[in-house]
Every structure is written in structure tokens, then in C-alpha cells.
mmCIF file of C-alpha atoms and ligand atoms in Angstrom:
data_model
loop_
_atom_site.group_PDB
_atom_site.id
_atom_site.type_symbol
_atom_site.label_atom_id
_atom_site.label_comp_id
_atom_site.label_asym_id
_atom_site.label_seq_id
_atom_site.Cartn_x
_atom_site.Cartn_y
_atom_site.Cartn_z
ATOM 1 C CA MET R 1 -4.610 -31.063 -9.341
ATOM 2 C CA SER R 2 -1.783 -30.321 -11.762
ATOM 3 C CA GLY R 3 -1.029 -29.759 -15.414
ATOM 4 C CA PHE R 4 -1.656 -26.040 -15.660
ATOM 5 C CA ASN R 5 0.653 -23.968 -17.828
ATOM 6 C CA THR R 6 0.396 -20.638 -16.066
ATOM 7 C CA ALA R 7 -0.534 -21.377 -12.468
ATOM 8 C CA ILE R 8 0.286 -23.887 -9.755
ATOM 9 C CA PHE R 9 -2.455 -25.256 -7.517
ATOM 10 C CA GLU R 10 -1.442 -26.939 -4.254
ATOM 11 C CA LYS R 11 -3.391 -28.103 -1.225
ATOM 12 C CA THR R 12 -2.134 -28.828 2.292
ATOM 13 C CA ASP R 13 -3.523 -31.508 4.572
ATOM 14 C CA TRP R 14 -4.987 -28.869 6.910
ATOM 15 C CA GLY R 15 -7.180 -27.245 4.282
ATOM 16 C CA LEU R 16 -5.073 -24.425 2.839
ATOM 17 C CA ALA R 17 -4.870 -24.048 -0.942
ATOM 18 C CA TYR R 18 -2.117 -22.107 -2.695
ATOM 19 C CA VAL R 19 -2.622 -20.629 -6.144
ATOM 20 C CA THR R 20 0.664 -19.411 -7.617
ATOM 21 C CA LEU R 21 0.644 -17.261 -10.759
ATOM 22 C CA ASN R 22 3.480 -18.891 -12.596
ATOM 23 C CA ARG R 23 4.881 -16.977 -15.566
ATOM 24 C CA PRO R 24 7.876 -15.378 -13.850
ATOM 25 C CA GLN R 25 9.656 -14.793 -17.170
ATOM 26 C CA ALA R 26 6.810 -12.393 -18.074
ATOM 27 C CA LEU R 27 6.352 -11.027 -14.532
ATOM 28 C CA ASN R 28 3.289 -13.302 -14.220
ATOM 29 C CA ALA R 29 1.386 -11.248 -16.796
ATOM 30 C CA PHE R 30 -2.256 -12.296 -17.006
ATOM 31 C CA SER R 31 -2.830 -14.156 -20.273
ATOM 32 C CA VAL R 32 -5.783 -15.908 -21.899
ATOM 33 C CA GLN R 33 -4.262 -19.216 -20.829
ATOM 34 C CA MET R 34 -3.973 -17.940 -17.247
ATOM 35 C CA ARG R 35 -7.629 -16.935 -17.315
ATOM 36 C CA ASP R 36 -8.583 -20.471 -18.352
ATOM 37 C CA ASP R 37 -6.271 -22.077 -15.785
ATOM 38 C CA LEU R 38 -7.558 -19.886 -12.954
ATOM 39 C CA TYR R 39 -11.127 -20.606 -14.012
ATOM 40 C CA GLU R 40 -10.549 -24.339 -13.604
ATOM 41 C CA ILE R 41 -8.662 -23.911 -10.341
ATOM 42 C CA LEU R 42 -11.322 -21.684 -8.765
ATOM 43 C CA THR R 43 -14.059 -24.064 -9.915
ATOM 44 C CA ALA R 44 -12.234 -26.906 -8.151
ATOM 45 C CA ILE R 45 -11.695 -24.817 -5.003
ATOM 46 C CA ARG R 46 -15.377 -23.857 -4.773
ATOM 47 C CA GLN R 47 -16.379 -27.514 -4.836
ATOM 48 C CA ASP R 48 -13.822 -28.683 -2.280
ATOM 49 C CA ASP R 49 -15.155 -28.493 1.282
ATOM 50 C CA GLU R 50 -11.782 -29.532 2.676
ATOM 51 C CA ILE R 51 -10.329 -26.198 1.585
ATOM 52 C CA ARG R 52 -10.810 -23.574 4.284
ATOM 53 C CA ALA R 53 -8.671 -20.728 2.969
ATOM 54 C CA VAL R 54 -6.808 -19.854 -0.224
ATOM 55 C CA ILE R 55 -3.571 -17.926 -0.692
ATOM 56 C CA PHE R 56 -2.789 -16.276 -4.041
ATOM 57 C CA LYS R 57 0.884 -15.522 -4.700
ATOM 58 C CA GLY R 58 3.219 -14.827 -7.595
ATOM 59 C CA ALA R 59 6.244 -16.849 -8.693
ATOM 60 C CA GLY R 60 9.640 -15.170 -9.001
ATOM 61 C CA ASP R 61 11.252 -12.238 -7.223
ATOM 62 C CA LYS R 62 9.960 -9.301 -9.219
ATOM 63 C CA ALA R 63 6.198 -9.370 -9.381
ATOM 64 C CA PHE R 64 2.935 -10.722 -8.142
ATOM 65 C CA CYS R 65 1.582 -9.831 -11.606
ATOM 66 C CA ALA R 66 2.493 -7.015 -14.028
ATOM 67 C CA GLY R 67 -1.008 -6.797 -15.506
ATOM 68 C CA ALA R 68 -2.586 -8.088 -18.678
ATOM 69 C CA ASP R 69 -0.229 -9.698 -21.169
ATOM 70 C CA LEU R 70 0.599 -6.784 -23.451
ATOM 71 C CA ARG R 71 1.848 -9.135 -26.151
ATOM 72 C CA GLU R 72 -1.655 -10.590 -26.471
ATOM 73 C CA PHE R 73 -3.091 -7.134 -27.168
ATOM 74 C CA LEU R 74 -1.907 -7.547 -30.747
ATOM 75 C CA THR R 75 -3.947 -10.708 -31.162
ATOM 76 C CA ALA R 76 -6.997 -9.663 -29.121
ATOM 77 C CA PRO R 77 -10.267 -11.305 -30.259
ATOM 78 C CA SER R 78 -13.112 -9.238 -31.708
ATOM 79 C CA ALA R 79 -15.549 -7.596 -29.274
ATOM 80 C CA ALA R 80 -18.221 -10.161 -30.179
ATOM 81 C CA LYS R 81 -15.890 -13.087 -29.522
ATOM 82 C CA ALA R 82 -14.673 -11.552 -26.261
ATOM 83 C CA ARG R 83 -18.315 -11.130 -25.142
ATOM 84 C CA LYS R 84 -19.071 -14.760 -25.964
ATOM 85 C CA ILE R 85 -16.036 -16.021 -24.051
ATOM 86 C CA ARG R 86 -16.949 -13.857 -21.062
ATOM 87 C CA ALA R 87 -20.478 -15.278 -21.057
ATOM 88 C CA ILE R 88 -19.168 -18.819 -20.636
ATOM 89 C CA ARG R 89 -15.978 -18.171 -18.653
ATOM 90 C CA ASP R 90 -16.473 -15.115 -16.489
ATOM 91 C CA LEU R 91 -13.490 -15.517 -14.196
ATOM 92 C CA TRP R 92 -14.176 -12.295 -12.328
ATOM 93 C CA ARG R 93 -17.705 -13.252 -11.347
ATOM 94 C CA LEU R 94 -16.386 -16.673 -10.389
ATOM 95 C CA PHE R 95 -14.016 -14.990 -7.920
ATOM 96 C CA LEU R 96 -17.107 -13.508 -6.257
ATOM 97 C CA ARG R 97 -18.641 -16.957 -5.889
ATOM 98 C CA VAL R 98 -15.755 -18.597 -4.043
ATOM 99 C CA PRO R 99 -17.145 -19.234 -0.543
ATOM 100 C CA GLN R 100 -13.805 -19.709 1.211
ATOM 101 C CA PRO R 101 -11.754 -16.673 2.317
ATOM 102 C CA MET R 102 -8.991 -15.765 -0.130
ATOM 103 C CA ILE R 103 -5.772 -14.001 0.853
ATOM 104 C CA ALA R 104 -3.490 -12.224 -1.604
ATOM 105 C CA ALA R 105 0.237 -12.265 -0.792
ATOM 106 C CA LEU R 106 1.515 -9.388 -2.922
ATOM 107 C CA HIS R 107 5.108 -8.542 -3.789
ATOM 108 C CA GLY R 108 6.951 -6.518 -6.398
ATOM 109 C CA TYR R 109 4.864 -5.201 -9.287
ATOM 110 C CA VAL R 110 1.136 -5.473 -8.651
ATOM 111 C CA LEU R 111 -0.277 -3.792 -11.743
ATOM 112 C CA GLY R 112 -3.504 -3.884 -13.747
ATOM 113 C CA SER R 113 -5.064 -7.355 -13.537
ATOM 114 C CA GLY R 114 -2.561 -8.090 -10.749
ATOM 115 C CA ILE R 115 -4.103 -5.526 -8.442
ATOM 116 C CA GLU R 116 -7.559 -6.592 -9.642
ATOM 117 C CA ILE R 117 -6.940 -10.222 -8.649
ATOM 118 C CA GLY R 118 -5.789 -8.930 -5.262
ATOM 119 C CA LEU R 119 -8.972 -6.869 -4.964
ATOM 120 C CA PHE R 120 -11.137 -9.956 -5.436
ATOM 121 C CA CYS R 121 -9.369 -11.522 -2.460
ATOM 122 C CA ASP R 122 -10.780 -10.900 1.005
ATOM 123 C CA LEU R 123 -7.491 -10.009 2.691
ATOM 124 C CA ARG R 124 -4.329 -8.490 1.242
ATOM 125 C CA VAL R 125 -0.869 -8.650 2.719
ATOM 126 C CA ALA R 126 2.010 -7.026 0.854
ATOM 127 C CA SER R 127 5.756 -6.911 1.216
ATOM 128 C CA GLU R 128 7.695 -3.656 1.422
ATOM 129 C CA ASP R 129 8.872 -3.909 -2.196
ATOM 130 C CA ALA R 130 5.306 -3.885 -3.583
ATOM 131 C CA ILE R 131 4.289 -1.278 -6.164
ATOM 132 C CA PHE R 132 0.614 -0.896 -6.996
ATOM 133 C CA GLY R 133 -0.850 0.698 -10.090
ATOM 134 C CA LEU R 134 -3.594 0.678 -12.699
ATOM 135 C CA PRO R 135 -1.845 1.668 -15.967
ATOM 136 C CA GLU R 136 -4.841 0.960 -18.201
ATOM 137 C CA VAL R 137 -6.096 4.510 -18.862
ATOM 138 C CA GLY R 138 -2.590 5.557 -19.897
ATOM 139 C CA LEU R 139 -2.605 2.653 -22.356
ATOM 140 C CA GLY R 140 -5.881 3.821 -23.862
ATOM 141 C CA ILE R 141 -8.063 1.118 -22.301
ATOM 142 C CA LEU R 142 -10.221 0.598 -19.216
ATOM 143 C CA PRO R 143 -9.491 -1.978 -16.549
ATOM 144 C CA GLY R 144 -11.276 -5.172 -17.607
ATOM 145 C CA ALA R 145 -11.164 -7.199 -14.431
ATOM 146 C CA GLY R 146 -13.457 -5.223 -12.203
ATOM 147 C CA GLY R 147 -10.958 -2.619 -11.017
ATOM 148 C CA THR R 148 -13.242 0.360 -11.549
ATOM 149 C CA GLN R 149 -15.757 -1.314 -9.220
ATOM 150 C CA THR R 150 -13.647 -3.160 -6.663
ATOM 151 C CA LEU R 151 -10.992 -0.491 -6.045
ATOM 152 C CA PRO R 152 -13.405 2.265 -4.846
ATOM 153 C CA ARG R 153 -15.294 -0.272 -2.743
ATOM 154 C CA ILE R 154 -12.093 -1.189 -0.934
ATOM 155 C CA MET R 155 -10.046 2.003 -0.691
ATOM 156 C CA GLY R 156 -12.716 4.669 -1.243
ATOM 157 C CA MET R 157 -13.470 6.805 -4.272
ATOM 158 C CA ALA R 158 -10.808 9.492 -3.812
ATOM 159 C CA GLY R 159 -7.842 7.119 -3.825
ATOM 160 C CA ALA R 160 -9.354 4.912 -6.531
ATOM 161 C CA LEU R 161 -9.916 7.831 -8.911
ATOM 162 C CA ASP R 162 -6.415 9.125 -8.221
ATOM 163 C CA MET R 163 -4.876 5.784 -9.207
ATOM 164 C CA LEU R 164 -7.185 5.268 -12.167
ATOM 165 C CA LEU R 165 -7.167 8.739 -13.730
ATOM 166 C CA THR R 166 -3.616 9.901 -13.036
ATOM 167 C CA GLY R 167 -1.911 6.504 -13.208
ATOM 168 C CA ARG R 168 -0.468 7.172 -9.737
ATOM 169 C CA ARG R 169 1.524 4.240 -8.388
ATOM 170 C CA LEU R 170 1.499 3.491 -4.666
ATOM 171 C CA ASN R 171 4.278 1.999 -2.602
ATOM 172 C CA GLY R 172 3.483 -0.412 0.214
ATOM 173 C CA GLN R 173 3.316 2.267 2.911
ATOM 174 C CA GLU R 174 0.897 4.383 0.855
ATOM 175 C CA ALA R 175 -1.204 1.320 0.046
ATOM 176 C CA LEU R 176 -1.458 0.544 3.760
ATOM 177 C CA GLN R 177 -2.367 4.119 4.700
ATOM 178 C CA MET R 178 -4.994 4.302 1.966
ATOM 179 C CA GLY R 179 -6.660 1.034 2.987
ATOM 180 C CA LEU R 180 -5.719 -0.968 -0.090
ATOM 181 C CA ILE R 181 -3.919 -3.634 1.939
ATOM 182 C CA ASN R 182 -4.417 -5.064 5.413
ATOM 183 C CA GLN R 183 -0.775 -5.577 6.365
ATOM 184 C CA LEU R 184 2.667 -4.553 5.153
ATOM 185 C CA VAL R 185 5.605 -6.771 6.081
ATOM 186 C CA PRO R 186 9.257 -7.302 5.132
ATOM 187 C CA ARG R 187 9.620 -9.551 2.073
ATOM 188 C CA PRO R 188 10.830 -12.641 3.999
ATOM 189 C CA GLU R 189 7.723 -12.423 6.222
ATOM 190 C CA LEU R 190 5.198 -12.247 3.378
ATOM 191 C CA LEU R 191 4.172 -15.870 3.015
ATOM 192 C CA LYS R 192 4.399 -16.572 6.746
ATOM 193 C CA THR R 193 2.046 -13.662 7.444
ATOM 194 C CA ALA R 194 -0.457 -14.855 4.834
ATOM 195 C CA GLU R 195 -0.233 -18.380 6.270
ATOM 196 C CA ALA R 196 -0.837 -17.066 9.797
ATOM 197 C CA MET R 197 -4.014 -15.383 8.520
ATOM 198 C CA ALA R 198 -5.058 -18.654 6.874
ATOM 199 C CA HIS R 199 -4.348 -20.583 10.107
ATOM 200 C CA ALA R 200 -6.528 -18.174 12.086
ATOM 201 C CA ILE R 201 -9.362 -18.659 9.572
ATOM 202 C CA ALA R 202 -8.944 -22.447 9.511
ATOM 203 C CA SER R 203 -9.157 -22.626 13.313
ATOM 204 C CA PHE R 204 -12.788 -21.438 13.149
ATOM 205 C CA ASP R 205 -15.902 -23.366 12.134
ATOM 206 C CA PRO R 206 -15.864 -23.309 8.302
ATOM 207 C CA VAL R 207 -19.632 -22.864 8.039
ATOM 208 C CA VAL R 208 -19.509 -19.796 10.287
ATOM 209 C CA VAL R 209 -16.576 -18.390 8.311
ATOM 210 C CA ARG R 210 -18.354 -18.862 4.969
ATOM 211 C CA ASN R 211 -21.564 -17.293 6.243
ATOM 212 C CA ALA R 212 -19.670 -14.313 7.668
ATOM 213 C CA LYS R 213 -17.879 -13.808 4.351
ATOM 214 C CA GLN R 214 -21.134 -14.114 2.430
ATOM 215 C CA ALA R 215 -22.845 -11.546 4.668
ATOM 216 C CA VAL R 216 -20.148 -8.983 3.868
ATOM 217 C CA ILE R 217 -19.686 -9.707 0.153
ATOM 218 C CA LYS R 218 -23.393 -9.968 -0.725
ATOM 219 C CA GLY R 219 -24.347 -7.208 1.698
ATOM 220 C CA LEU R 220 -22.110 -4.722 -0.115
ATOM 221 C CA ASP R 221 -24.473 -4.832 -3.100
ATOM 222 C CA MET R 222 -27.562 -4.173 -0.954
ATOM 223 C CA SER R 223 -29.207 -1.317 0.867
ATOM 224 C CA LEU R 224 -28.478 -1.270 4.615
ATOM 225 C CA SER R 225 -31.984 -2.511 5.325
ATOM 226 C CA GLN R 226 -31.634 -5.456 2.901
ATOM 227 C CA GLY R 227 -28.190 -6.122 4.339
ATOM 228 C CA LEU R 228 -29.614 -6.369 7.849
ATOM 229 C CA ASP R 229 -32.152 -8.912 6.567
ATOM 230 C CA LEU R 230 -29.358 -10.882 4.927
ATOM 231 C CA GLU R 231 -27.313 -10.832 8.134
ATOM 232 C CA TRP R 232 -30.336 -12.035 10.112
ATOM 233 C CA ARG R 233 -30.991 -14.901 7.678
ATOM 234 C CA LEU R 234 -27.369 -16.005 7.691
ATOM 235 C CA ALA R 235 -27.095 -15.702 11.471
ATOM 236 C CA THR R 236 -30.172 -17.894 11.870
ATOM 237 C CA LYS R 237 -28.842 -20.419 9.376
ATOM 238 C CA THR R 238 -25.495 -20.459 11.205
ATOM 239 C CA LYS R 239 -27.167 -21.107 14.573
ATOM 240 C CA ARG R 240 -29.271 -23.894 13.080
ATOM 241 C CA SER R 241 -26.216 -25.598 11.562
ATOM 242 C CA GLN R 242 -24.476 -25.504 14.951
ATOM 243 C CA CYS R 243 -27.424 -27.150 16.709
ATOM 244 C CA GLN R 244 -27.374 -30.091 14.295
HETATM 245 N N1 LIG V 1 2.792 -8.390 -20.553
HETATM 246 C C1 LIG V 1 3.684 -9.161 -21.183
HETATM 247 N N2 LIG V 1 4.992 -9.245 -20.834
HETATM 248 C C2 LIG V 1 5.392 -8.494 -19.791
HETATM 249 C C3 LIG V 1 4.508 -7.657 -19.088
HETATM 250 C C4 LIG V 1 3.149 -7.621 -19.502
HETATM 251 N N3 LIG V 1 2.233 -6.879 -18.860
HETATM 252 N N4 LIG V 1 5.196 -7.023 -18.115
HETATM 253 C C5 LIG V 1 6.465 -7.445 -18.213
HETATM 254 N N5 LIG V 1 6.585 -8.331 -19.216
HETATM 255 C C6 LIG V 1 7.801 -9.026 -19.671
HETATM 256 C C7 LIG V 1 8.733 -8.072 -20.382
HETATM 257 O O1 LIG V 1 8.348 -7.930 -21.753
HETATM 258 C C8 LIG V 1 10.062 -8.773 -20.215
HETATM 259 O O2 LIG V 1 10.133 -9.849 -21.117
HETATM 260 P P1 LIG V 1 11.524 -10.131 -21.945
HETATM 261 O O3 LIG V 1 12.530 -10.454 -20.853
HETATM 262 O O4 LIG V 1 11.181 -11.285 -22.819
HETATM 263 O O5 LIG V 1 11.830 -8.853 -22.657
HETATM 264 C C9 LIG V 1 9.936 -9.390 -18.806
HETATM 265 O O6 LIG V 1 8.530 -9.450 -18.531
HETATM 266 C C10 LIG V 1 10.586 -8.568 -17.729
HETATM 267 O O7 LIG V 1 10.066 -7.249 -17.792
HETATM 268 P P2 LIG V 1 10.984 -5.941 -17.894
HETATM 269 O O8 LIG V 1 10.166 -4.858 -18.513
HETATM 270 O O9 LIG V 1 12.281 -6.270 -18.535
HETATM 271 O O10 LIG V 1 11.229 -5.654 -16.338
HETATM 272 P P3 LIG V 1 11.557 -4.222 -15.700
HETATM 273 O O11 LIG V 1 11.922 -4.514 -14.282
HETATM 274 O O12 LIG V 1 12.493 -3.450 -16.530
HETATM 275 O O13 LIG V 1 10.136 -3.428 -15.726
HETATM 276 C C11 LIG V 1 7.758 -3.169 -15.391
HETATM 277 C C12 LIG V 1 9.040 -3.918 -14.968
HETATM 278 C C13 LIG V 1 6.582 -3.827 -14.661
HETATM 279 C C14 LIG V 1 7.854 -1.674 -15.003
HETATM 280 C C15 LIG V 1 7.587 -3.275 -16.930
HETATM 281 O O14 LIG V 1 7.756 -4.647 -17.284
HETATM 282 C C16 LIG V 1 6.240 -2.833 -17.412
HETATM 283 O O15 LIG V 1 5.984 -1.638 -17.482
HETATM 284 N N6 LIG V 1 5.353 -3.810 -17.746
HETATM 285 C C17 LIG V 1 4.065 -3.499 -18.279
HETATM 286 C C18 LIG V 1 3.081 -3.083 -17.190
HETATM 287 C C19 LIG V 1 1.732 -2.820 -17.803
HETATM 288 O O16 LIG V 1 1.531 -1.798 -18.431
HETATM 289 N N7 LIG V 1 0.825 -3.795 -17.648
HETATM 290 C C20 LIG V 1 -0.421 -3.788 -18.365
HETATM 291 C C21 LIG V 1 -1.530 -3.399 -17.496
HETATM 292 S S1 LIG V 1 -3.027 -3.422 -18.400
#
């Protein structure tokens, strides 16, 4: 699949997909066009059973993504239009519906929507040059890509509120200590580490992997008791699929 302006979508013959945010001249800032491109790419990934794992990365040396495109703020649509677009193209909810594990390979600036894209991934590996932050409140806005919800779920409320309310930026070591990322590696090791994670995932039965992911992601929105029921249902379904 090709022809996107702001992202590159590639697929290997062993079932790994790469999604590269590709506006390096603007530090891969998240634009309306990028939203539409990612929407199409994620829709294709969801429907492709050959894909077993997905790696998100950023083009260029300086950033995974420096947040929402600030130049587009000047031409932002009205609230009504934005609501309508979100109803038909809700990229952030689509992230939640991708059944395959997604890995974020994060380097350089990981700000605003950049960190939020990373938070929708299931695993996060960062290089030592990474800088994480949510600058939105300082800009007079709220994060619009789920950050107020995903960040506390992943790193806990104390760290999330610190980043959100004070604009505190974290370096890679702090992000690791605070549970925002799974691994911190030297820059040359970044992609290799993400690929090793993807290889480990791809070596397992894809149905089992998807069910395990679903149990965690859906279970997070449930009470413990409902979550145990969900786990039981998925475990039974997994066993049945292996007996077929
Ligand atoms: N939206 C649009 N363009 C952006 C951008 C963004 N969020 N972040 C960076 N860019 C552009 C810059 O305008 C610049 O373009 P130019 O070369 O045409 O002038 C280019 O990317 C390089 O950025 P620059 O600011 O020169 O790099 P730097 O190393 O000096 O600073 C940052 C890097 C990330 C500290 C700085 O770019 C920045 O603060 N960006 C905005 C971060 C932000 O607030 N994001 C919004 C979150 S909601």
C-alpha cells in the first residue's frame, strides 16, 4: 500500500508492518492529512491477517513526532465540523480496535500527539535521546488524542498529572523509571530492539496473541469481576480454536 503523503506503510514477508510518520521537515507533526493517512493504514492493518505485529516509528533524526501541527491551529475547523469529522473518522478509537500488537519505537521529541500515539501502542521502546512531554495545557488547550485517559492508565495518576499540569518533560531514563516505556536503548539499537519484540510476538500463535491483547485492553475498562469473565471467555475461545 503506498501513496500516502505523511506516512509510509510497509509490510515484510514474515508479517511485520512498519508505519513511519513521515514529515521530518516538520518533526513529523501530526496534521489533518496524517490523521487521514493513519486512518486508512490502520483500517488496512486491522483487515490483514498476515500482519502479526506493527512498529510505529518516525522519519528523520530529531523526532518521533513533535505534537499536533501548530500551523494548522490557525485554520482549525469549527467545533461542529470537528465533531462531525470525529464521528466518521475517529482515529483514536480505531487504534483501540487494532487486534495485532503495536510497538512504538520512539526517538527524539515525543510530544503531544506523538506521546499519545505511543500510548495507544502496546509496547514502547525509546532511545536515549528521547524527550517526552504534553505541552497542551501550556498552549491553552487539552490533549485531544486520548492523553488524559491513556497516560494515567499506563504510568499512574501521579506522573500523568505532573506531566499534564506542570508541562514537565521526561528524559528516557525518567520515562523508564516512571513506567511510560518498556525499554530504553542506545539510538542505534532502537529499531533492532523493536524488531526483536515483533519477532517474539510473531513466533507465537496469532490467535492466542490477539486474544491475550484483547483480554488486557478490554479488561481495563471493566470491573475485576467482569474482567475475570472476559478472560474466561477468551481462554475458552482460544482453547477451542487450538483444537480445530
Ligand atoms: N507543528 C508544526 N511544525 C512544527 C512543529 C509542530 N508541532 N514542531 C516543529 N515544527 C517545525 C518547525 O516550525 C520548524 O520548521 P521550519 O524549519 O520550517 O521553521 C521545524 O519543524 C524544525 O523545528 P525547530 O523548532 O526549528 O526545531 P528545534 O530543534 O529548534 O526545536 C522543538 C524542537 C520540538 C522544541 C520545537 O520545534 C517545538 O517546541 N515544537 C512545538 C512542540 C509543541 O508545542 N507541539 C504541540 C503539541 S500540542
